[in-house]
Structure formats: C-alpha cells, structure tokens
Amino acid sequence: MSQTVFNHESDLTAELAPRSSASQDLIEAPLIVIEPARRFSSAWIREVWTYRELLFFLAWRDVKVRYKQTALGMIWVVMQPLLMTLIFTVVLGMLARVPTRGQPYALVVYIGLLPWTFFSSAVTQSVASIVGNSNLITKVYFPRVIIPAASVLARLVDLGVALVVLVGLLLYYRVVPTWQILLLPPLVVLIAVLALGFGMLGAAVNVRYRDLGVVLPVIIQLWMFLSPVLYPASLVRDTWPRAYTAYALNPIAGIVNGFRAAILGQPVEWFSLVWSIVFTPLIVGASLYIFRRVERSFADVI
Amino acid sequence: MRTMITAKEVAKQYRVGGSNLSYRTLRDSIADAASAPFRRRAAAKREPVSIWALEDVSFTALEGEIIGIIGRNGAGKSTLLKILSRITEPTRGRVELYGRVASLLEVGTGFHSELTGRENVFLNGAILGMTRGEIARKFDEIVAFSGVETFIDTPVKRYSSGMYLRLAFAVAAHLEPDILIVDEVLAVGDASFQKKCLNKMSSVSQQGRTVLFVSHDMTAVTRLCPRAILLDRGHVLRDGPAHEIVSAYLTSDLGTTAARSWIGEAHAPGDKVSRLRAVRVRNEDGLVTDTIDIRRPVRLEIEFEVIEPGHALAPNFHVFNEQGVNLFISNDLDPEWRSRPRPAGVYTSTAWIPDNFLAEGTVIVGAAVSTLDPVVVHFFEREAVAFQVVDSSDGDSARGDYAGPYPGVIRPALKWTTQYVPAENAKEPEAMRA
C-alpha cells in the first residue's frame, strides 16, 4: 500500500492507521479506525505519546488545585512528612525503642516514609482517578491511561520536595552519602512504575466495583505494617529469620530497603530488591492488559 | 472531494435494567455467582435487558461538509456522536476517520473552578487535543474572542456563568481539527454570543473542515447545515438536503404525536419530587387530536405525579414552531395551586391556547414541571407532543380572503377599527380637522 503521509498540520501521521485496511480503494489509509475489540498495538503507544502534554497538564492541575485555598500552601508538602516523622519518632523510636542498629530512628523512619508515602498516596489517588474524572471520561476522548498516570506523576512532585527536606536532615545528622546514592533515581523510577501498576489495576476495578475505594485505606494501612517503613527490615530478619523470604515477597520491601541503603550507604539487600525489579514489569504488564480491556466500557459503566 | 468519515453498519447495544443499571458492587457479583446454579428459574427476573441505541448506521461525510444530525430524544444522536468521538465503542460495525477529530459534547470539559482563566485555557485546550505551543500561539485570540480579558488571571469560580461559558467556548472555537463533532453546545450563552459562535463554526467548514452538529434547534440546523441526517430509533431514516429533511421530520408522525404517555415507564422524565405521566393535545371538545383548526382554541394537558410532597410546583409548557423558534412559554398561574406546597398525588393541569393565535404549521410542545424559587427543573421533555395547526382559508381566519404564503410566527386575528372621512371633507386643510 502507499505510505502517503498526511499533508496537513496534524502531528499524527498515517502511521497511526492500521496498514491492513488497504483492501479498499482508498488513496489514503484512515487516520483513525473505530471498531469493536481494539487491541494493544503500536498505534496505541504512539497515541499515548501524542497526548504526553495532557499527562503533564493533568498532573500540574492536581498539584496546583490541591494547595489552593490552604493558608500554608506548599508548606504542607514539607510539614506532612516531618510531622509524621516526629510522631513516629516519639512513639516508636523513644517509647517502643525500635532497634535500628545504631542509626537515628528519626532518619530511619523518614527515609522509610519517603517511598511509602509516595507509593500509598499515588495508588490511592490513581485508584480514585478514573471515577473522579468521570466528567472527562464521558465527554472527551484521550488514552484513558493518562488519568492514573497523571495522578502518580503529581505525587512525584511531593516526593521531590520530601527529598529536599531529606538533605536538611542528612546535614543535621551529619550523614555523608556514599556512591550508593546513585541508586536513588532508578529506585524512584521503579517505585513510580510499581505505583502505576497497582494504580491502573485498582482504577479499572474501581469503575465497576466501588467497594475498592472503601476497603483501600484498610489495605494501605495493613500494607504499611507489612513493609519496612516504621522499622528496618533487619528487625524482621533478626527476629524471624525463616519468615524473611515470605516477607520480602512484598514488592515494596525491596524498594524501601533500597532507599535506606542508597541514602545511608548500608549494604544493599539484593534478594528483596531483585524481586521488586522482577515483579514491577509483571504487574504493570498485567494491569495494563486488564485496563485496556475494560477501558472501552468506562464511559458506559461510570 | 476527499472522504473524511465513513461509518459502516455501526451498532451500539446498551444493557439496561438488571444489575447493570449503574455500577456494581462486589456484593452484587458475589450474589450473581452464588445464584448461578439457580439461574434458570431466576433468569426471567435478573436477565439484563439490552437495547440497541444504534442499529446499522452507515453514512459518509466529505471534506468541508456540515451535517446536522436530528431526531427525537432517544433516536441515537448522542450515541452516534459518542462513537464518532471515540468516547464509547461500537458493538458492531466500523468507522474510519480520515483526520484529526475534536469533539465538543460540552463546553469547558475539565475546567477547574480553582484555576484562573489563563490556566483553564491551557488545561482545556490540552484536553481537547491541542498542543501547548498551539494554545500559546492562539492564546490572545482566544481571550479576545471570549471578551474576558480583564479577568483572565482570576479563578473561574469568581466568573459569572456567562463569562465562564464564553471563555470555554472561545477555547473550543479555536480548535483546528479536520473533523469537528458538536453536540448542542450552542444552546448556551446569550444570543449575540451564540451568533458569534455560529459564525465561527461556519467559517470552520469554509476552511475545509467537516462538522457534525447535533441539535434540537431546527433553525440552527437549516441555517448552518446544507445536509442533514434524520435518525429514528437507531436507524438512519433520511439523509439529504437539510431543509428537506427538517421539514420531513417535522411533518412526519415523528414530529406530530398528539398524546404521549410515560405511565408505568421506568425511565419517565422526572426526579424524586415529580415525574411526568402524560402530555396531551385536545381540541375544545376534549378530544385528543393532532390537527387543530386555527379558529379554535387548543387545550394542552400535562399529567404528572408528585412523589415528594411539600414543594410549590409550577407546570409549564414551552411552545415551538417547526423552525425551532420558541413561540412562548407558559407557567401555571392557577391561583388555587400557585405557590402552594402540593401533597403527593397525580395532577392534571390544562393550559388553553386561544383561538386565532398560533400560525399554521407544526407546533411542538415541551412540557416541564419546575419549582420556581429557587429554580429546580424536575423534568423538561423538550419535544413531548406536537400538532398541526390548519387554516382552511374559508375567509374567517386571520388571513381573510388571502390564500397565498402567509409568514409570521403567530397569527392573531386582531381587532381592526376604521375611521372614515368622506372624500369631500378630506380635501379640507389640515388645520381645520384638528
């Protein structure tokens, strides 16, 4: 077939069209074909790419709107993790004396809360995102995956601010990072992708079964205690060495361990981290597949 | 001329009733699964009902065409637009779009009240498929078109609803897609702004864009669209020049139904306060008829149910001619029920349209029940019933002995008086007569 490229200003090209429709006597292939049972395709990936600006706009809207009409505005982004750290330090660090192998508990819990707060809020927000944006879903088309992805992206801004606060804490505790700090950026990418995986899956389920929105806070709470957030993973390994393998199957465990290792220069616990690296693409692939399957009914069900 | 849209045997099935009426909870699914072994007996009760909102709709649209899509409520117009704009998928069939599509099923999609006008222009533009560079380039033009320059950096929650709509439409009007899909959005805003938008839309197609336009406003359809497609119960009933299709629609029995009843229907128009039961057109003898002699009065009757007691309700009729011009609106002024909270029950209210008042042709009646203060519209059935007004031209109607074309949206038989001055006296100087 002829590979005629569109000659108008559109930034989409004929490549978006499936090449199999050449059987008809047409000069050009259609730009868009609407049929039941669209499948995952390179055309879809291209389309998501053309809508990348919308991803940033929606994330920017999330960030912007959240702190409008709050007296302290962006200061809350800084205060939230610090207040949490203070509370846990008093209760768990000073009263319950969670063993931290000589590290200051405040620093241990702050670094644990960094990835966890990001992950839990990103998942919670993206699960609610499709239902929350039903006005967009029923009125305009764009690749639906943009919506949960924007929710995750918006939370990365908070994580960024929390990392700046971390620099202050490290100075205060006179901790000098080692070369391992270079592990931090890939770990951030890993946890963002993992959050997107769970977020997309949850968002797709939540459109049909709103029960998820109700039970999610409970799941998140439980999940936090099953992850090395408020205590170092070494505590589990020292207390119940045989249970540690099962414990480390929680994909968050490896990443939180990784954050502490990267920032504090401790030895990396590879078993849990490698598992997280293996698990993340699996969950993203599976949830993308499910999301793509059910997204066509979003406008009808929502 | 290039083909821009081809739709082939497009069909869309919705499941209504059963447990698919709205979203499901997990409990419903578990209950379904648990009852599966007993499904055979329960099937008749639980089986979701399917309706075909569209069945085998096929058409093609060429470059630069503006096509009006008309039809009664429930004919499938909105479903067709939703499929073409890719919001929902067809159950069967295939659509090919040869260009970039933008759809305006509402203005201001994604507007956020906390954000400023400027921020919303960028956000809304991105949602409608514009790139940031494109929006930035057109930004000044958009703001000028909307006329809200002074407030562009004010959060839109401080805007009046008029300003909000003008800004939202200004963004939409500056889209440059190859195919533009518009649903009834022109029904908003003040008249002069509407006209500006209509002009903008017609210039859109002069640049070679294809426009699909759904509307109940037959004047707008005939003015804007050279071609129209009439949908009825999910089928393309007619496709051709707009003026022909519009008049065929309005004079067919799609257009005139002297009585419609929703009694016992699950989807009757209404809310928790009041629901529509029936609307009827009767002649002065009380017979339901869709043909009214221009010299006789007409009785418009609305039967509605009050479910939640305690609201002061006003039934009202909205009367349109076949061009979609609103001839008048009439509110119930019955002193017995005016401003008085109504107990639950079934009410039938009748409005009398005087004789020698309506013009010849099709008259379309919309029926509504509203609370007036504060305004709550409990339902508004835009095309509830319709009837024909006929003038037998016997010489005693408003047209007198004239039998030719007789324009005018109403045709009152006015009282005429004459003062006669005999010819000889008329020759007197002006001053003398005073």
XYZ file of C-alpha atoms in Angstrom, chain A residues 6-12 21 24 26 28-38 47 53-54 57-58 60-61 64-65 68-69 135-141 144 207-211 296 299-300, chain B residues 2 8 12 14 20 23-26 29 82-101 103 105-106 109-110 112 114-115 119 122-123 126-127 131-132 157 176 178:
96
model
C -0.787 13.325 5.693
C -0.074 16.694 4.248
C -1.887 18.791 6.806
C -0.533 20.261 10.000
C -1.635 17.335 12.149
C 1.157 15.920 14.209
C -0.327 12.483 13.879
C -7.069 -1.693 5.643
C -10.398 -0.744 -0.031
C -8.691 4.485 -0.915
C -5.063 7.280 1.997
C -5.356 4.968 4.940
C -7.744 6.270 7.572
C -6.109 8.095 10.426
C -8.373 6.513 12.992
C -10.378 3.340 12.771
C -13.100 2.729 15.315
C -14.077 -0.886 15.695
C -15.128 -3.140 18.494
C -12.245 -5.002 20.134
C -9.308 -2.726 19.547
C -1.222 7.857 20.597
C 1.377 17.069 27.191
C -2.048 16.273 28.589
C -1.259 19.274 32.353
C -3.391 16.918 34.411
C 0.050 20.019 37.113
C -3.658 20.602 37.751
C -1.966 23.214 41.750
C -5.518 22.568 42.881
C -5.247 26.311 46.529
C -7.232 27.795 49.362
C -16.742 14.242 33.501
C -13.706 13.848 31.226
C -14.330 10.173 30.510
C -17.876 10.754 29.305
C -17.191 13.909 27.311
C -13.889 13.658 25.525
C -11.545 11.038 24.178
C -7.527 6.707 29.432
C -15.015 1.880 37.973
C -17.131 -1.240 38.256
C -16.732 -2.124 41.904
C -16.638 0.966 44.062
C -16.061 -1.310 47.051
C -13.715 0.689 26.454
C -17.952 5.673 29.550
C -20.877 3.250 29.626
C -11.902 13.812 -0.004
C -20.413 1.257 8.085
C -24.335 0.022 19.734
C -26.587 -0.950 25.880
C -26.092 -3.276 35.093
C -22.180 0.476 38.782
C -21.996 -2.845 40.514
C -20.747 -3.579 43.934
C -18.795 -6.662 44.680
C -21.317 -10.021 41.691
C -20.021 9.390 21.318
C -18.904 6.622 18.990
C -17.506 9.053 16.427
C -15.620 10.927 19.117
C -14.323 7.598 20.498
C -15.802 8.021 23.952
C -17.595 4.738 23.682
C -17.030 1.803 21.363
C -19.497 0.438 18.867
C -20.763 -3.071 19.492
C -20.577 -3.787 15.760
C -19.516 -2.012 12.655
C -16.636 0.175 11.641
C -15.893 3.856 11.413
C -12.986 5.338 9.538
C -11.926 8.868 10.267
C -9.537 10.477 7.819
C -8.177 13.201 10.015
C -7.820 14.618 13.455
C -11.053 14.672 15.437
C -15.455 16.643 19.888
C -20.026 17.303 23.711
C -19.974 20.038 26.305
C -14.726 19.985 29.847
C -12.084 19.766 32.555
C -11.451 23.656 37.272
C -9.970 26.957 41.461
C -7.764 27.666 38.467
C -4.712 28.205 33.428
C -4.291 25.761 28.657
C -5.792 22.815 30.518
C -4.837 20.180 26.128
C -7.886 18.077 26.980
C -0.559 21.136 21.925
C 0.844 23.684 24.330
C -15.071 30.338 40.322
C -8.390 23.265 14.305
C -10.093 18.088 10.450
